[in-house]
Coordinates of C-alpha atoms and ligand atoms in Angstrom, one line a residue:
M1 CA -0.3 0.3 0.0
T2 CA 1.7 3.2 -1.0
N3 CA 1.6 6.0 2.0
V4 CA -1.2 8.7 1.5
S5 CA -1.1 11.3 3.9
P6 CA -4.2 12.1 6.1
Q7 CA -5.1 15.2 4.1
T8 CA -4.9 14.1 0.8
K9 CA -6.7 10.6 1.9
I10 CA -9.7 12.9 2.9
N11 CA -9.8 14.4 -0.3
K12 CA -9.4 11.4 -2.6
I13 CA -12.0 10.2 -0.6
V14 CA -14.1 13.1 -1.4
S15 CA -13.4 13.1 -5.3
L16 CA -14.0 9.4 -5.4
C17 CA -17.3 10.0 -4.2
K18 CA -18.5 12.5 -6.6
R19 CA -16.5 10.5 -9.6
R20 CA -18.0 7.3 -8.9
G21 CA -21.3 8.4 -7.8
Y22 CA -20.9 7.4 -3.8
V23 CA -21.8 11.4 -2.6
F24 CA -22.8 14.2 -4.4
Q25 CA -23.0 18.0 -2.9
S26 CA -26.6 18.9 -2.5
S27 CA -28.0 20.8 -4.8
E28 CA -24.9 21.2 -6.6
I29 CA -26.1 23.2 -9.8
Y30 CA -27.4 26.2 -8.1
G31 CA -24.1 26.2 -5.8
G32 CA -24.1 23.6 -3.3
L33 CA -26.0 23.8 0.0
K34 CA -23.4 24.1 3.0
S35 CA -23.2 20.6 4.7
S36 CA -25.8 18.9 2.9
Y37 CA -25.1 15.9 1.0
D38 CA -27.0 13.5 -1.3
F39 CA -26.1 9.6 -1.6
G40 CA -26.1 8.5 -5.1
H41 CA -26.4 5.0 -6.4
L42 CA -23.3 3.6 -4.7
G43 CA -23.7 5.8 -1.7
V44 CA -27.4 4.6 -1.0
E45 CA -26.3 0.8 -1.3
L46 CA -23.5 1.1 1.1
K47 CA -25.5 3.1 3.7
R48 CA -28.1 0.6 3.5
N49 CA -25.9 -2.6 3.6
I50 CA -24.3 -1.2 7.2
A51 CA -27.9 -0.3 8.4
D52 CA -29.0 -3.7 7.1
L53 CA -26.0 -5.2 9.1
W54 CA -26.5 -3.6 12.1
W55 CA -30.7 -4.3 12.2
Q56 CA -29.9 -8.2 11.7
D57 CA -27.2 -8.3 14.2
L58 CA -28.7 -6.0 16.9
V59 CA -32.6 -7.1 16.1
H60 CA -32.9 -10.1 14.0
R61 CA -30.3 -11.9 15.5
R62 CA -31.5 -11.3 19.0
D63 CA -34.3 -12.0 21.5
D64 CA -34.2 -9.1 23.5
M65 CA -34.7 -6.3 21.1
V66 CA -37.4 -4.8 19.3
G67 CA -37.4 -2.4 16.1
F68 CA -38.8 1.1 16.2
D69 CA -39.6 3.7 13.5
A70 CA -40.7 7.0 15.0
A71 CA -42.2 10.5 13.4
I72 CA -39.6 13.0 12.9
I73 CA -41.4 15.8 14.1
M74 CA -43.0 14.9 18.2
H75 CA -44.9 16.7 20.6
P76 CA -42.6 19.9 21.4
K77 CA -43.3 19.0 25.2
V78 CA -40.7 15.9 24.3
W79 CA -38.0 18.3 24.0
Q80 CA -39.0 20.2 27.1
A81 CA -39.3 17.2 28.9
S82 CA -36.1 15.6 27.6
G83 CA -34.0 19.1 27.9
H84 CA -33.3 19.8 24.8
L85 CA -35.2 23.2 24.7
D86 CA -33.0 24.7 27.4
G87 CA -29.7 22.8 27.1
F88 CA -29.2 21.5 23.4
S89 CA -27.0 24.6 22.6
D90 CA -23.6 25.2 21.7
P91 CA -21.8 28.1 22.7
L92 CA -21.4 30.4 19.5
V93 CA -18.9 33.5 19.2
D94 CA -18.2 35.5 16.2
C95 CA -14.5 36.8 15.2
L96 CA -14.5 40.4 14.9
D97 CA -11.4 40.5 12.5
C98 CA -12.1 37.6 10.2
K99 CA -15.9 37.8 11.0
Q100 CA -16.0 33.9 11.0
R101 CA -18.4 32.0 13.4
F102 CA -17.3 29.2 15.9
R103 CA -17.7 27.1 18.6
A104 CA -16.2 28.5 22.0
D105 CA -15.6 24.8 23.3
K106 CA -13.7 24.1 20.4
A107 CA -11.3 26.9 20.1
P108 CA -7.8 26.9 20.5
R109 CA -7.1 27.8 24.1
H110 CA -4.3 29.9 25.2
P111 CA -3.9 31.4 28.8
A112 CA -5.6 34.5 29.6
G113 CA -3.3 37.9 29.0
A114 CA -0.8 35.6 26.9
T115 CA -0.1 37.9 24.0
I116 CA -0.6 36.3 20.3
T117 CA 0.4 37.2 17.1
Y118 CA -1.9 36.9 14.2
Q119 CA -2.8 38.2 10.6
V120 CA -5.5 40.8 9.7
K121 CA -5.5 41.9 6.0
N122 CA -2.1 40.3 5.7
M123 CA -0.7 42.5 8.2
E124 CA 1.0 41.0 11.2
V125 CA -0.5 42.2 14.7
E126 CA -0.5 41.6 18.1
G127 CA -3.2 41.1 20.7
K128 CA -3.8 39.9 24.3
V129 CA -5.8 36.9 24.9
A130 CA -8.8 38.0 26.8
A131 CA -10.3 36.1 30.2
C132 CA -12.1 33.7 28.3
G133 CA -8.9 32.1 27.1
Y134 CA -9.2 31.2 23.5
V135 CA -8.9 32.8 20.0
C136 CA -10.5 32.4 16.8
P137 CA -9.4 29.4 14.9
Y138 CA -9.7 30.6 11.8
C139 CA -7.2 33.5 12.1
S140 CA -5.9 33.1 15.9
S141 CA -7.1 36.7 16.7
P142 CA -8.2 37.2 20.4
R143 CA -10.7 40.3 19.2
L144 CA -13.7 38.0 19.8
G145 CA -17.5 38.8 20.3
D146 CA -19.5 37.7 23.3
E147 CA -20.4 34.3 23.8
R148 CA -23.8 33.2 23.0
Q149 CA -26.0 30.0 23.5
F150 CA -27.1 28.8 20.3
N151 CA -29.8 25.7 20.1
L152 CA -28.8 23.2 17.6
M153 CA -32.6 22.4 16.8
F154 CA -34.5 23.1 13.9
Q155 CA -37.6 24.9 14.3
T156 CA -40.5 25.0 12.2
N157 CA -44.5 25.4 12.5
L158 CA -47.0 23.0 12.2
G159 CA -50.3 24.5 10.5
A160 CA -51.3 25.8 7.3
V161 CA -50.8 29.5 8.3
N162 CA -47.4 30.6 8.8
P163 CA -47.7 32.6 12.0
V164 CA -44.1 34.4 11.6
Q165 CA -44.9 35.6 8.0
D166 CA -48.2 36.8 9.2
L167 CA -46.4 38.9 11.9
L168 CA -44.3 40.2 9.4
N169 CA -47.2 41.3 7.2
A170 CA -48.7 43.0 10.1
I171 CA -46.0 44.7 11.0
S172 CA -45.0 46.3 7.6
S173 CA -49.0 47.1 7.4
D174 CA -49.6 48.4 10.9
D175 CA -48.1 51.3 12.4
T176 CA -49.4 51.0 15.6
L177 CA -47.9 47.8 16.2
T178 CA -46.2 48.5 19.5
L179 CA -42.8 46.3 20.7
A180 CA -44.9 44.8 23.5
T181 CA -47.3 43.3 21.4
I182 CA -44.8 42.0 18.9
R183 CA -42.7 40.3 21.6
Q184 CA -46.2 38.9 23.0
R185 CA -47.1 37.6 19.5
L186 CA -43.5 36.3 19.3
R187 CA -44.2 34.2 22.5
K188 CA -47.4 33.0 21.3
I189 CA -45.8 31.6 18.4
N190 CA -43.3 29.7 20.2
K191 CA -45.4 28.6 22.5
G192 CA -48.4 27.9 20.0
S193 CA -47.6 25.9 16.6
A194 CA -43.7 25.8 17.0
V195 CA -42.3 22.1 16.5
Y196 CA -39.0 20.6 16.0
L197 CA -37.0 18.4 13.7
R198 CA -35.8 15.6 16.0
P199 CA -31.9 16.0 17.0
E200 CA -31.6 12.5 18.1
T201 CA -33.9 9.3 17.5
A202 CA -33.5 8.3 20.8
Q203 CA -36.6 10.2 22.3
A204 CA -39.3 8.9 20.7
M205 CA -38.1 5.4 22.2
F206 CA -38.6 6.9 25.9
V207 CA -41.8 8.5 24.9
Q208 CA -43.5 5.2 23.7
F209 CA -41.7 2.8 26.6
M210 CA -45.4 1.8 27.8
N211 CA -46.5 1.0 24.2
V212 CA -44.0 -0.8 23.3
L213 CA -43.6 -2.5 27.0
Q214 CA -47.4 -3.8 26.7
T215 CA -47.5 -5.0 22.8
T216 CA -43.8 -6.9 22.7
S217 CA -44.4 -8.6 26.3
K218 CA -40.7 -7.6 26.8
K219 CA -39.1 -7.1 29.8
P220 CA -35.9 -6.0 31.0
P221 CA -33.4 -6.4 30.1
F222 CA -34.6 -5.4 26.6
G223 CA -33.7 -2.9 24.1
I224 CA -35.6 -0.8 21.4
A225 CA -34.0 0.1 18.1
Q226 CA -34.5 2.6 15.7
I227 CA -32.7 4.0 12.4
G228 CA -33.4 7.2 11.3
K229 CA -32.6 10.9 10.4
S230 CA -31.8 13.5 13.0
F231 CA -31.1 17.2 12.3
R232 CA -29.0 19.9 14.1
N233 CA -28.3 23.4 13.3
E234 CA -24.6 22.7 13.6
I235 CA -22.7 25.3 13.9
V236 CA -19.9 24.2 12.5
T237 CA -20.0 21.5 9.7
E238 CA -16.8 19.9 8.9
H239 CA -14.8 16.9 7.3
F240 CA -17.3 16.0 4.5
I241 CA -20.0 13.9 6.0
F242 CA -18.7 13.6 9.4
R243 CA -20.5 16.9 10.6
A244 CA -23.5 17.5 8.7
C245 CA -26.9 19.2 9.9
E246 CA -29.1 16.2 8.5
F247 CA -27.5 12.8 9.4
E248 CA -28.7 9.5 10.1
Q249 CA -28.3 7.7 13.8
M250 CA -28.6 4.0 14.6
E251 CA -29.8 4.0 18.3
I252 CA -30.5 1.3 20.9
E253 CA -32.3 2.4 24.5
Y254 CA -31.7 -0.8 26.3
F255 CA -34.0 -0.6 29.6
V256 CA -32.2 -2.7 32.4
P257 CA -33.0 -3.3 36.0
P258 CA -31.3 -0.4 37.8
D259 CA -29.1 -2.2 40.3
S260 CA -27.6 -3.9 36.8
W261 CA -26.3 -0.9 34.6
R262 CA -22.8 -1.3 35.1
K263 CA -22.8 -4.6 33.7
W264 CA -25.1 -3.9 30.6
L265 CA -22.7 -0.6 30.1
D266 CA -19.7 -3.1 30.1
Y267 CA -21.2 -5.3 27.7
W268 CA -22.6 -2.9 25.1
C269 CA -19.1 -1.3 24.9
E270 CA -17.4 -4.7 24.2
Q271 CA -20.5 -6.0 22.0
R272 CA -20.4 -2.4 19.9
L273 CA -16.6 -2.7 19.3
N274 CA -16.3 -6.0 18.3
W275 CA -19.0 -5.1 16.0
Y276 CA -17.0 -2.8 13.9
R277 CA -14.1 -4.7 14.1
G278 CA -15.6 -7.6 12.7
F279 CA -15.9 -5.9 9.1
V280 CA -13.1 -3.7 8.5
N281 CA -9.3 -3.9 7.5
Q282 CA -7.7 -2.1 10.5
P283 CA -9.5 -3.4 13.7
D284 CA -6.8 -1.4 15.6
N285 CA -8.1 2.1 14.2
F286 CA -11.1 1.6 16.2
R287 CA -11.1 2.3 20.1
L288 CA -13.2 2.9 23.1
R289 CA -12.5 5.7 25.1
Q290 CA -14.2 6.7 28.3
H291 CA -15.5 10.2 29.0
E292 CA -14.1 12.4 31.4
E293 CA -16.2 13.8 34.2
D294 CA -16.2 17.3 32.8
E295 CA -17.2 15.8 29.4
L296 CA -20.5 14.0 30.8
A297 CA -24.1 15.3 28.8
H298 CA -26.2 16.1 31.7
Y299 CA -28.5 13.1 31.4
A300 CA -25.2 10.6 31.7
Q301 CA -23.6 8.7 34.6
A302 CA -20.8 7.3 32.7
C303 CA -19.9 7.5 28.8
Y304 CA -18.0 5.9 26.6
D305 CA -17.0 6.8 22.9
I306 CA -16.2 4.3 20.2
D307 CA -13.9 6.3 18.0
F308 CA -12.0 5.8 14.6
K309 CA -8.7 7.2 13.9
F310 CA -9.7 9.3 10.9
P311 CA -7.2 11.4 9.0
W312 CA -7.4 14.4 11.5
G313 CA -7.1 12.1 14.5
W314 CA -9.2 10.2 17.0
D315 CA -13.1 11.3 16.7
E316 CA -16.4 9.7 17.7
L317 CA -18.1 7.1 15.8
E318 CA -20.5 5.9 18.4
G319 CA -21.4 7.3 21.8
I320 CA -22.4 4.4 24.6
A321 CA -23.9 6.3 27.6
S322 CA -25.5 5.1 30.7
R323 CA -28.5 7.4 30.9
G324 CA -29.9 5.9 34.4
D325 CA -33.6 6.6 34.7
Y326 CA -33.6 10.2 33.6
D327 CA -35.8 10.1 30.6
L328 CA -38.3 8.0 31.7
N329 CA -38.5 10.3 34.8
C330 CA -38.4 13.4 33.0
H331 CA -41.2 12.2 30.3
Q332 CA -43.5 10.3 33.5
R333 CA -43.2 13.8 35.5
L334 CA -44.1 16.3 32.3
S335 CA -46.7 13.8 30.7
Q336 CA -48.1 12.7 34.2
T337 CA -48.3 9.1 32.6
K338 CA -46.4 6.1 34.2
L339 CA -43.6 4.8 32.5
S340 CA -42.2 2.4 35.2
Y341 CA -42.3 -1.4 35.0
F342 CA -44.0 -3.7 37.4
D343 CA -41.3 -6.7 38.2
N344 CA -44.0 -9.6 39.1
Q345 CA -41.4 -12.0 40.2
A346 CA -39.9 -9.2 42.6
G347 CA -43.7 -7.7 43.2
K348 CA -41.9 -4.3 43.1
R349 CA -42.3 -1.4 40.2
Y350 CA -39.3 0.4 39.0
L351 CA -38.3 2.9 36.5
P352 CA -35.7 1.1 34.3
Y353 CA -32.2 2.4 34.0
V354 CA -31.2 2.5 30.2
I355 CA -27.9 1.7 28.2
E356 CA -27.6 3.6 24.9
P357 CA -25.5 2.8 22.1
S358 CA -25.8 5.8 19.6
A359 CA -24.2 5.1 16.5
G360 CA -23.7 7.6 13.7
L361 CA -24.9 5.8 10.0
T362 CA -23.6 8.9 8.1
R363 CA -20.5 9.0 10.2
C364 CA -20.1 5.3 9.6
V365 CA -20.2 5.5 5.9
L366 CA -17.4 7.8 6.1
A367 CA -15.1 5.8 8.5
V368 CA -16.0 2.7 6.0
L369 CA -14.9 4.2 3.4
L370 CA -11.5 5.6 5.1
D371 CA -10.6 1.9 6.0
A372 CA -11.3 0.5 2.7
Y373 CA -9.3 3.0 0.4
E374 CA -5.8 1.9 -0.5
E375 CA -3.2 2.9 -3.1
S376 CA -0.6 1.0 -5.0
K377 CA 1.8 1.2 -7.4
G378 CA 2.1 -0.6 -10.5
I379 CA 3.1 -0.6 -14.3
D380 CA 0.6 -0.9 -17.1
S381 CA 0.9 -2.7 -20.3
H382 CA 2.6 0.2 -22.0
G383 CA 5.3 0.3 -19.1
R384 CA 4.3 3.1 -17.6
E385 CA 3.8 4.0 -14.0
K386 CA -0.1 3.6 -12.8
T387 CA -1.5 4.1 -9.5
R388 CA -4.1 1.6 -8.6
V389 CA -7.1 2.3 -6.5
L390 CA -8.9 -0.2 -4.3
L391 CA -12.0 0.1 -2.0
K392 CA -11.3 -3.3 -0.1
L393 CA -14.9 -3.3 1.3
S394 CA -16.4 -6.2 3.1
P395 CA -18.5 -8.2 0.5
R396 CA -21.3 -7.8 2.9
L397 CA -20.9 -4.1 2.4
A398 CA -19.6 -3.6 -0.9
P399 CA -22.5 -1.8 -3.0
I400 CA -21.8 -4.3 -6.1
K401 CA -21.1 -8.0 -5.2
A402 CA -19.7 -8.6 -8.9
A403 CA -19.1 -7.4 -12.3
F404 CA -20.1 -9.3 -15.4
L405 CA -17.6 -8.4 -18.0
P406 CA -17.8 -9.5 -21.5
L407 CA -14.4 -9.4 -22.8
V408 CA -15.2 -8.2 -25.9
K409 CA -18.8 -6.7 -27.7
D410 CA -19.6 -10.2 -28.9
E411 CA -23.5 -11.8 -29.1
G412 CA -22.4 -15.1 -27.6
Q413 CA -20.2 -13.4 -24.7
I414 CA -23.0 -10.8 -24.2
K415 CA -25.7 -13.0 -23.6
L416 CA -23.8 -15.5 -21.5
A417 CA -22.5 -12.4 -19.0
R418 CA -26.1 -11.3 -18.9
H419 CA -27.8 -14.5 -18.4
L420 CA -25.2 -15.1 -15.0
A421 CA -25.8 -11.7 -14.1
D422 CA -29.4 -12.3 -13.8
S423 CA -28.9 -15.4 -11.9
C424 CA -27.8 -13.6 -9.2
R425 CA -30.0 -10.5 -9.8
Q426 CA -32.9 -13.3 -9.2
Q427 CA -31.4 -14.5 -5.8
G428 CA -31.6 -11.0 -4.6
V429 CA -27.6 -10.1 -5.1
H430 CA -26.8 -6.4 -6.3
V431 CA -24.4 -7.0 -9.1
A432 CA -23.6 -5.2 -12.5
Y433 CA -23.0 -6.1 -16.2
D434 CA -20.5 -3.8 -18.0
D435 CA -19.3 -4.0 -21.6
N436 CA -18.0 -0.4 -21.8
Q437 CA -14.2 0.4 -22.2
S438 CA -11.3 -1.9 -22.4
I439 CA -11.1 -5.0 -19.7
G440 CA -8.5 -3.2 -17.9
K441 CA -10.4 -0.3 -17.5
R442 CA -13.3 -2.1 -16.5
Y443 CA -11.0 -3.5 -13.6
A444 CA -9.8 -0.5 -12.5
K445 CA -13.5 1.1 -12.3
H446 CA -14.6 -1.9 -10.4
D447 CA -11.5 -2.0 -7.9
E448 CA -12.0 1.7 -7.4
I449 CA -15.7 1.2 -6.6
G450 CA -15.0 -1.4 -4.3
T451 CA -16.8 -4.8 -6.0
P452 CA -15.1 -7.9 -4.6
F453 CA -15.4 -10.1 -7.9
A454 CA -15.0 -9.5 -11.5
I455 CA -16.3 -12.2 -13.8
T456 CA -14.8 -12.0 -17.3
V457 CA -16.7 -14.0 -20.1
D458 CA -14.5 -14.6 -23.3
T459 CA -14.6 -16.7 -26.5
Q460 CA -13.9 -19.9 -24.5
S461 CA -16.6 -19.4 -22.0
C462 CA -19.5 -19.9 -24.9
Q463 CA -18.0 -22.9 -25.4
D464 CA -17.0 -24.8 -22.3
G465 CA -19.5 -22.5 -19.8
L466 CA -15.9 -21.6 -18.1
V467 CA -15.7 -18.2 -16.8
T468 CA -12.6 -16.1 -15.2
V469 CA -13.3 -15.0 -11.7
R470 CA -10.9 -12.1 -11.0
D471 CA -10.7 -11.7 -6.8
R472 CA -10.4 -7.7 -6.2
D473 CA -8.2 -7.8 -3.5
T474 CA -5.3 -10.5 -4.8
T475 CA -6.1 -9.7 -8.4
T476 CA -5.9 -13.7 -8.8
Q477 CA -7.6 -15.2 -11.6
T478 CA -9.5 -18.6 -11.3
R479 CA -10.9 -20.6 -14.2
M480 CA -14.5 -22.2 -13.1
A481 CA -18.0 -22.9 -14.4
G482 CA -20.4 -20.2 -14.7
E483 CA -22.9 -21.5 -12.1
A484 CA -20.0 -21.6 -9.9
A485 CA -19.1 -18.2 -10.3
V486 CA -22.6 -17.2 -9.4
A487 CA -22.9 -19.6 -6.3
K488 CA -19.5 -18.1 -5.3
V489 CA -20.7 -14.2 -5.7
V490 CA -24.0 -15.1 -3.7
S491 CA -22.5 -16.9 -0.5
C492 CA -20.0 -14.2 -0.1
S493 CA -22.5 -11.7 -0.2
S494 CA -23.6 -12.5 2.7
N495 CA -19.8 -13.2 4.4
L496 CA -18.1 -10.1 5.9
R497 CA -15.1 -10.8 4.7
Ligands
GAP501 N1 -28.8 10.1 21.4 C1 -27.7 10.5 22.0 C2 -27.0 11.1 21.1 O1 -27.7 11.4 19.7 P1 -24.5 12.1 20.2 O2 -23.5 11.6 20.7 O3 -25.0 13.4 20.2 O4 -25.8 11.3 21.2 C3 -24.8 10.0 18.4 O5 -24.8 11.5 18.8 C4 -23.9 10.0 17.0 O6 -24.5 10.3 16.1 C5 -22.4 10.3 17.3 O7 -21.7 9.5 17.9 C6 -22.1 10.6 15.9 O8 -21.7 9.2 15.1 C7 -23.7 10.8 14.9 N2 -24.1 12.6 15.2 C8 -24.1 13.5 16.1 N3 -23.7 14.5 15.3 C9 -24.0 14.7 13.9 C10 -23.6 15.1 12.9 N4 -24.0 16.7 13.1 N5 -23.3 14.8 12.1 C11 -23.1 13.4 11.6 N6 -23.2 12.8 12.2 C12 -23.7 12.9 13.8

């Protein structure tokens, strides 16, 4: 494998994603929308394969898990009870020099009063770090605006009438409106029809805890699993799809008897780390990290992150938190609805504690692509140096499991290659038929998009039914019967490695 520098690697992934149809910038023809991305044919397949693997391993293969799929817009009281309305915010600061907006908690730290040199309009200037103890992450200026709390939830309104537009119309047409009236109407809008796009999938699983309990006859320990979109109005979006405003999560709320939470937290940390390590090429690039006391979210008793070694350093892929009975308690209090469980055997009623393995599906797509990306140098048929790009995806996750390639555009070869591809499709396996360009270029293309097998049909194949199966990772070529090649593809597509 050729050494690829970390920054170059992320740029290469972004470029490959666009060139080959994994991920596109949203609304590109209008100049793009910051931090919004669309998944193309290959991207959606990879994302679905990861989600399916998660669902299969965590729901279908277990007796203690049930699935769930909640509405994105929920009653606003959900967010009042959960603490999101008051507390789900980041500290926002404006730089007075470069005018960039950033998160105070992520800004570079310096001792208050320290002298710092930075650039303004290509001029080197000096300044003193203010009492806040940080500077602008973009230009290093210590000249900053006040820190403001910025709620990350996207707000919208339910109903045919847009009350904000109504108020704006009233302001522009009625000169007698006082500031007090405008304030009062704004408060009413906020209280009345304001709803939020969910910032996590988790809350619905607490709110519906009783319905799930009663309809599934589960008892703690058991879990509810959900995959779906979440929305956060992030101040800083970064690293391609790593931090976006719209993303997908794969979350479990695992309800346990209160005295067993530690055991279950350890259990889920081990399970989840091993899950990632089971389908990647470099398992050591995944690690478990315990949160420091001052990092813990308001609801968490303890928390671990599963980090991946991204090109910019170790960063979070999944959080595994012990949330205690915080959420059930909050919702029980505000809704005045019992959310406790009666343990018949012990003859007592209690609020279960919750262990929450919360993974980012969109982030996982990026980690899987980075883990799979390889480059190697070789010599082409004209003796020129060439770079071979390879996505070493596990066959289970690869968007296309095999490419069926007639060596030349000959009627017999085309017919046989199409017939074998259709046999795979009829067994539910996603494969490609490809007769464009030279065979070398087709191999290179399928290496680059991560197709595990290239199956070539040649003149001889039309006589003896044998085809050449080329393995993406080793490039070894094996001659076998067409039916055997189909069986190999079908069986490998359900394997992790
Ligand atoms: N219910 C708990 C919860 O949502 P979180 O740590 O805020 O916890 C869980 O989010 C996971 O969701 C993260 O580990 C990350 O993978 C993903 N995630 C969070 N914010 C994201 C964003 N802006 N863009 C992409 N993924 C994000």
